[in-house]
mmCIF file of C-alpha atoms in Angstrom:
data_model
loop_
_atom_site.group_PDB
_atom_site.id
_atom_site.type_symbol
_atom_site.label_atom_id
_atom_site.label_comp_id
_atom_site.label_asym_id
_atom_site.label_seq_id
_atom_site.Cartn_x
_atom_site.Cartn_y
_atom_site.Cartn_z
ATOM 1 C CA UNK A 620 -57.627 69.382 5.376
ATOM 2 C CA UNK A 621 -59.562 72.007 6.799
ATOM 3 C CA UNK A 622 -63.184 71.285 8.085
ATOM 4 C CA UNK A 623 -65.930 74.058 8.784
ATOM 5 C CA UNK A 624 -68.516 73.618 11.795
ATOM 6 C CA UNK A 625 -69.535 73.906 15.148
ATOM 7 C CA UNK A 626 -67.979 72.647 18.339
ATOM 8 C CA UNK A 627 -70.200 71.347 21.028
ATOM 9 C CA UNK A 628 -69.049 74.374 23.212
ATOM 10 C CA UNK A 629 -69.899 76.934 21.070
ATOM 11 C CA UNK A 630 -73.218 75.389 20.092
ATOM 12 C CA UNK A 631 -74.478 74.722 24.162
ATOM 13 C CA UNK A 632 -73.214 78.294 24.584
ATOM 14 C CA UNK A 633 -75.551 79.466 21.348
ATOM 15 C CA UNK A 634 -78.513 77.528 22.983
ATOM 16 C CA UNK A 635 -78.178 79.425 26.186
ATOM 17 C CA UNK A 636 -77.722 82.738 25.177
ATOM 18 C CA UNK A 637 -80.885 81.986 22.896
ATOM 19 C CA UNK A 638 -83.043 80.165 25.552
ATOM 20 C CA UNK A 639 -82.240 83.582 28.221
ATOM 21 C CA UNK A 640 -83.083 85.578 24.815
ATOM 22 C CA UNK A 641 -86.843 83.439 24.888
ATOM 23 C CA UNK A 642 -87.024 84.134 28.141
ATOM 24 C CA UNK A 643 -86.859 87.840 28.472
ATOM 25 C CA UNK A 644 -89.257 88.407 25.337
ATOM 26 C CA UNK A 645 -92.046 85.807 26.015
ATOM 27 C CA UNK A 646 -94.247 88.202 28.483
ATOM 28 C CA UNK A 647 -93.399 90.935 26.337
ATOM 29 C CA UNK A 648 -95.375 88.807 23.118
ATOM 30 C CA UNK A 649 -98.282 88.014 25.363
ATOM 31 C CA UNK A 650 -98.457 91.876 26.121
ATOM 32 C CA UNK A 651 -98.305 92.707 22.419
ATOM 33 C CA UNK A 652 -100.810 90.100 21.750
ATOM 34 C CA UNK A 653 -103.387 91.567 24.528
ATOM 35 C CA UNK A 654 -102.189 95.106 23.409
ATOM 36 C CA UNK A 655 -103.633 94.221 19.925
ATOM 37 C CA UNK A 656 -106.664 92.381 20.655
ATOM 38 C CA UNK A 657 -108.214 95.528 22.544
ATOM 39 C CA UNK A 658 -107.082 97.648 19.445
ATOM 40 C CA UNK A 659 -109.124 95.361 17.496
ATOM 41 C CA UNK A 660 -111.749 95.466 19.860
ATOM 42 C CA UNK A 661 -112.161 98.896 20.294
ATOM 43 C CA UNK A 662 -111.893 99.244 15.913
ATOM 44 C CA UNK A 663 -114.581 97.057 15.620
ATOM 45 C CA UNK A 664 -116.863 98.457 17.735
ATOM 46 C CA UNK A 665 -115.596 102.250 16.228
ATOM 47 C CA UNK A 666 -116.685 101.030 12.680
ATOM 48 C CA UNK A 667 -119.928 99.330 14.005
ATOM 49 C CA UNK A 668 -120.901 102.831 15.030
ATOM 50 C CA UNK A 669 -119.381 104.696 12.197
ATOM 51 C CA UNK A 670 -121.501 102.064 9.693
ATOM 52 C CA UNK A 671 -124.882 102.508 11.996
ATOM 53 C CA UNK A 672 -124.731 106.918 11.857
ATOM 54 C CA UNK A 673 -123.714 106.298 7.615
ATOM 55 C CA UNK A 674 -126.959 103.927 6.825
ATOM 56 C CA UNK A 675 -129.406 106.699 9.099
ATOM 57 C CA UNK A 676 -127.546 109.806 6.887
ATOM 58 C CA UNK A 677 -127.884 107.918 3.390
ATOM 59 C CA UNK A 678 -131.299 106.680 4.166
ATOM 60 C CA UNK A 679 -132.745 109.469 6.406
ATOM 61 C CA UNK A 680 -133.877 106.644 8.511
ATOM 62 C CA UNK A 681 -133.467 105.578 12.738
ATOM 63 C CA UNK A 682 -130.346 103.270 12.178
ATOM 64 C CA UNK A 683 -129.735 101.741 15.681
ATOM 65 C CA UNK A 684 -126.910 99.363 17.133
ATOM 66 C CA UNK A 685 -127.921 97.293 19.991
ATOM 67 C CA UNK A 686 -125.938 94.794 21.951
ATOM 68 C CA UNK A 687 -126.845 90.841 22.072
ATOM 69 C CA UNK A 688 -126.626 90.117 25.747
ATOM 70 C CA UNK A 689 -123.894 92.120 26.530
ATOM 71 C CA UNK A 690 -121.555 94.032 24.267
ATOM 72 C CA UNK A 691 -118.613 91.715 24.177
ATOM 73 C CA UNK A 692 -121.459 88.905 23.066
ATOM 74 C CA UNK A 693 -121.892 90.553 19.940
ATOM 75 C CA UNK A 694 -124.167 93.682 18.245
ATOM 76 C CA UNK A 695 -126.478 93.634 15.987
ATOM 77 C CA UNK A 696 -127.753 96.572 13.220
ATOM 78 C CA UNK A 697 -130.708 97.591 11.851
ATOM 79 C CA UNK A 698 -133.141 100.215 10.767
ATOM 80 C CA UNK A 699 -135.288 101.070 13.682
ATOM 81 C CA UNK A 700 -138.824 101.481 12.249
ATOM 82 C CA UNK A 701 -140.799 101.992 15.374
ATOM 83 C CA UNK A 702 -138.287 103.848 17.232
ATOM 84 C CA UNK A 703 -137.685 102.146 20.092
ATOM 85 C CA UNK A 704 -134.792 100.557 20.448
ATOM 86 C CA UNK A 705 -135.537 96.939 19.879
ATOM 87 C CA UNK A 706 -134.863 94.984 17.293
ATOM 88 C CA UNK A 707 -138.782 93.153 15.887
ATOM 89 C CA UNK A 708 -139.070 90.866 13.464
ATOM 90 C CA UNK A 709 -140.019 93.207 10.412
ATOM 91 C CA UNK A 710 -136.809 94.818 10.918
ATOM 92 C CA UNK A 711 -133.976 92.862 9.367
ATOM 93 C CA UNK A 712 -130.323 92.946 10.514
ATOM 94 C CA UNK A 713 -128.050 95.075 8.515
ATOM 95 C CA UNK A 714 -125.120 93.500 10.023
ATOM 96 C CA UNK A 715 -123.938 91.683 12.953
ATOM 97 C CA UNK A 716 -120.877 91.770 15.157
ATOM 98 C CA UNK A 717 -119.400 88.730 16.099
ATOM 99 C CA UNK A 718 -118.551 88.105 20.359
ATOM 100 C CA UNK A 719 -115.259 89.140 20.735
ATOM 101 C CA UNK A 720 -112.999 87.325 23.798
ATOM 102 C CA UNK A 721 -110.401 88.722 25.613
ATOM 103 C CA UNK A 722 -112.064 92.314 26.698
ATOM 104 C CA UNK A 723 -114.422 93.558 28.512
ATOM 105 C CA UNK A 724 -117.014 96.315 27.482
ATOM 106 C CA UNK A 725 -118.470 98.771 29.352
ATOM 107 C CA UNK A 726 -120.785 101.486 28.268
ATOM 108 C CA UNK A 727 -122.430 104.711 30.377
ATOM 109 C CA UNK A 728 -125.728 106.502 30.546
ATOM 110 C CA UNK A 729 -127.484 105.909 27.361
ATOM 111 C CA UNK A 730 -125.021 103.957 25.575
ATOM 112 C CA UNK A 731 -125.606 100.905 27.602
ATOM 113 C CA UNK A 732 -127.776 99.078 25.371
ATOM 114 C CA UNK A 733 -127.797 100.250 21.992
ATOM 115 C CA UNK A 734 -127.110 103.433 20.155
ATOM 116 C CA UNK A 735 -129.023 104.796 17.643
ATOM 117 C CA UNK A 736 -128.607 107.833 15.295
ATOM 118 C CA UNK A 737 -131.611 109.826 13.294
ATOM 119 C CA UNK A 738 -131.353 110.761 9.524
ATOM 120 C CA UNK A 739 -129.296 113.993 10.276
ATOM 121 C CA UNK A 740 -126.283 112.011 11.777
ATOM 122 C CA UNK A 741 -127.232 112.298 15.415
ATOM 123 C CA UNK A 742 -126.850 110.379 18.495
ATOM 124 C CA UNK A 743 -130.529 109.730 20.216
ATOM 125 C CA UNK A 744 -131.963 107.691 22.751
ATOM 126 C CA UNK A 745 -135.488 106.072 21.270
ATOM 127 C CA UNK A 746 -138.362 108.045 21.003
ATOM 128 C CA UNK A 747 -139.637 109.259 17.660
ATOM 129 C CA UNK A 748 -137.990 109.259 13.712
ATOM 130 C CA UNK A 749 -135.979 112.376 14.627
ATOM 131 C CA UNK A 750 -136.686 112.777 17.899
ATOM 132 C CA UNK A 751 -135.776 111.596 21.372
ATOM 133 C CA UNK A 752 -133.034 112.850 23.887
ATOM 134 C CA UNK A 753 -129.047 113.542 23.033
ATOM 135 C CA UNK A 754 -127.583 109.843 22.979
ATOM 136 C CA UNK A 755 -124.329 111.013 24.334
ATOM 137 C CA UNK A 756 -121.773 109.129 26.102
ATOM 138 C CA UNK A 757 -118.590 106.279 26.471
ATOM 139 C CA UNK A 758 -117.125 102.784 25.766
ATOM 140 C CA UNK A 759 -114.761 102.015 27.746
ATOM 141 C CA UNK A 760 -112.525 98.588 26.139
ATOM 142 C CA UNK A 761 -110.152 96.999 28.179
ATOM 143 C CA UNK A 762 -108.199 94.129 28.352
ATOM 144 C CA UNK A 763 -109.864 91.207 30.300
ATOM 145 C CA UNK A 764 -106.146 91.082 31.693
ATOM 146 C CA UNK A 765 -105.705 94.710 32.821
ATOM 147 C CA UNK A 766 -103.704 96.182 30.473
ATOM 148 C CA UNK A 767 -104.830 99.296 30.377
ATOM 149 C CA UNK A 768 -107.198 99.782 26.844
ATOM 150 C CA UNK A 769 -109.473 102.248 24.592
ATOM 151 C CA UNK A 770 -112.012 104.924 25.355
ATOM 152 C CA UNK A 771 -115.236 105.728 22.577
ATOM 153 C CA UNK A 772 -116.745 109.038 22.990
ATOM 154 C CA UNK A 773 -119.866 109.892 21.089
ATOM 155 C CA UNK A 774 -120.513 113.602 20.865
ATOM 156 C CA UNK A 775 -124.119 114.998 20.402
ATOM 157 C CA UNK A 776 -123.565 115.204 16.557
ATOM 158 C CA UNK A 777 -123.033 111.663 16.682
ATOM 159 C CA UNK A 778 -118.849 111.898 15.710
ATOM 160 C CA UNK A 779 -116.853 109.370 17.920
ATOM 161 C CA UNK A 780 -113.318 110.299 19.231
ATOM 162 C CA UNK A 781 -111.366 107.193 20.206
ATOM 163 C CA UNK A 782 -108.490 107.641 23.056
ATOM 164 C CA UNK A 783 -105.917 105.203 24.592
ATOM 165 C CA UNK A 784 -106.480 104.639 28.602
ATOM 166 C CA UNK A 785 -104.370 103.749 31.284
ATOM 167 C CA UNK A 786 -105.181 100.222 33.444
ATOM 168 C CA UNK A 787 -106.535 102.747 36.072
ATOM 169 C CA UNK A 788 -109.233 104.124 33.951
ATOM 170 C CA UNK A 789 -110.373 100.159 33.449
#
C-alpha cells in the first residue's frame, strides 16, 4: 500500500523557504502601496484641474478650484462669479475633492490657493471674467514617506503636463 503526503521535514523546510520568501517582499508591498497612493494622488488632483478648465470652456464662465485648508484637506469647485477667488455663498460647489492621506501637497507662486481658468481655457489669477494675470505654475505630490512622487505643471494655456520626481525633488 502506497500512501501520498508530506513528511514533517519537507513541510518545516516548505515553511521556511516561504517565511524568508515573506520576508524579502514585505517592504517591497509597502513601497508599491505608497508608490500607488501618490499616483492616485497626483490623478486626482490632474482631473480636478482638467474638470475646472472643461466647465470655464463649455460655459464661457471663471471656473476656479480652491483648496479647503490645505490641498491634501480637500478642494472644492465652482463657478467664480465675482472673480475673486473665493468661494460665497451664491456660488454653489460643482464638485468637491475628498482629503487624501498619505501625501503631501505643495503648490508655487499662484497656484497656492486655488486655480482658476477663464472661458477661453486659460490659467488666471483673480481679477476680472477674462482677465487677471497668467496663473502659471507647479504641484509638487509626494509621498508623506519620501518616496520620491509627481510633478503638475500648468502652462499659460491652462494644459497640465504631469512628470514622475525623484525623493530629492520632494
Amino acid at each position: 500500500m502506497c500512501e501520498r503526503g508530506l513528511t514533517l521535514i519537507e513541510l518545516l523546510i516548505t515553511l521556511s523557504i516561504l517565511s524568508v520568501l515573506l520576508l524579502v517582499a514585505t517592504p517591497r508591498i509597502g513601497e508599491q502601496i505608497e508608490a500607488s497612493r501618490t499616483r492616485a494622488a497626483a490623478d486626482q488632483l490632474l482631473q480636478a484641474i482638467q474638470l475646472t478648465r472643461n466647465k470655464a470652456v463649455t460655459t464661457n464662465r471663471r471656473a476656479t478650484l480652491r483648496k479647503i485648508g490645505n490641498w491634501e484637506a480637500g478642494w472644492e469647485i465652482f463657478y467664480d462669479r465675482d472673480f475673486d477667488g473665493e468661494r460665497d455663498g451664491d456660488e454653489p460647489a460643482i464638485a468637491i475633492g475628498n482629503p487624501i492621506k498619505g501625501v503631501e501637497i505643495k503648490a508655487n507662486g499662484p497656484l497656492a490657493n486655488y486655480v482658476s481658468f477663464v472661458g477661453t481655457g486659460e490659467s488666471r489669477t483673480a481679477g476680472t471674467l477674462s482677465g487677471g494675470a497668467l496663473g502659471m505654475g507647479s504641484f509638487t505630490i509626494c509621498s508623506a514617506n519620501g518616496q520620491g512622487g509627481y510633478k503638475l505643471t500648468l502652462a499659460n494655456t491652462g494644459r497640465v503636463r504631469q512628470q514622475r520626481i525623484s525623493v530629492e525633488d520632494c
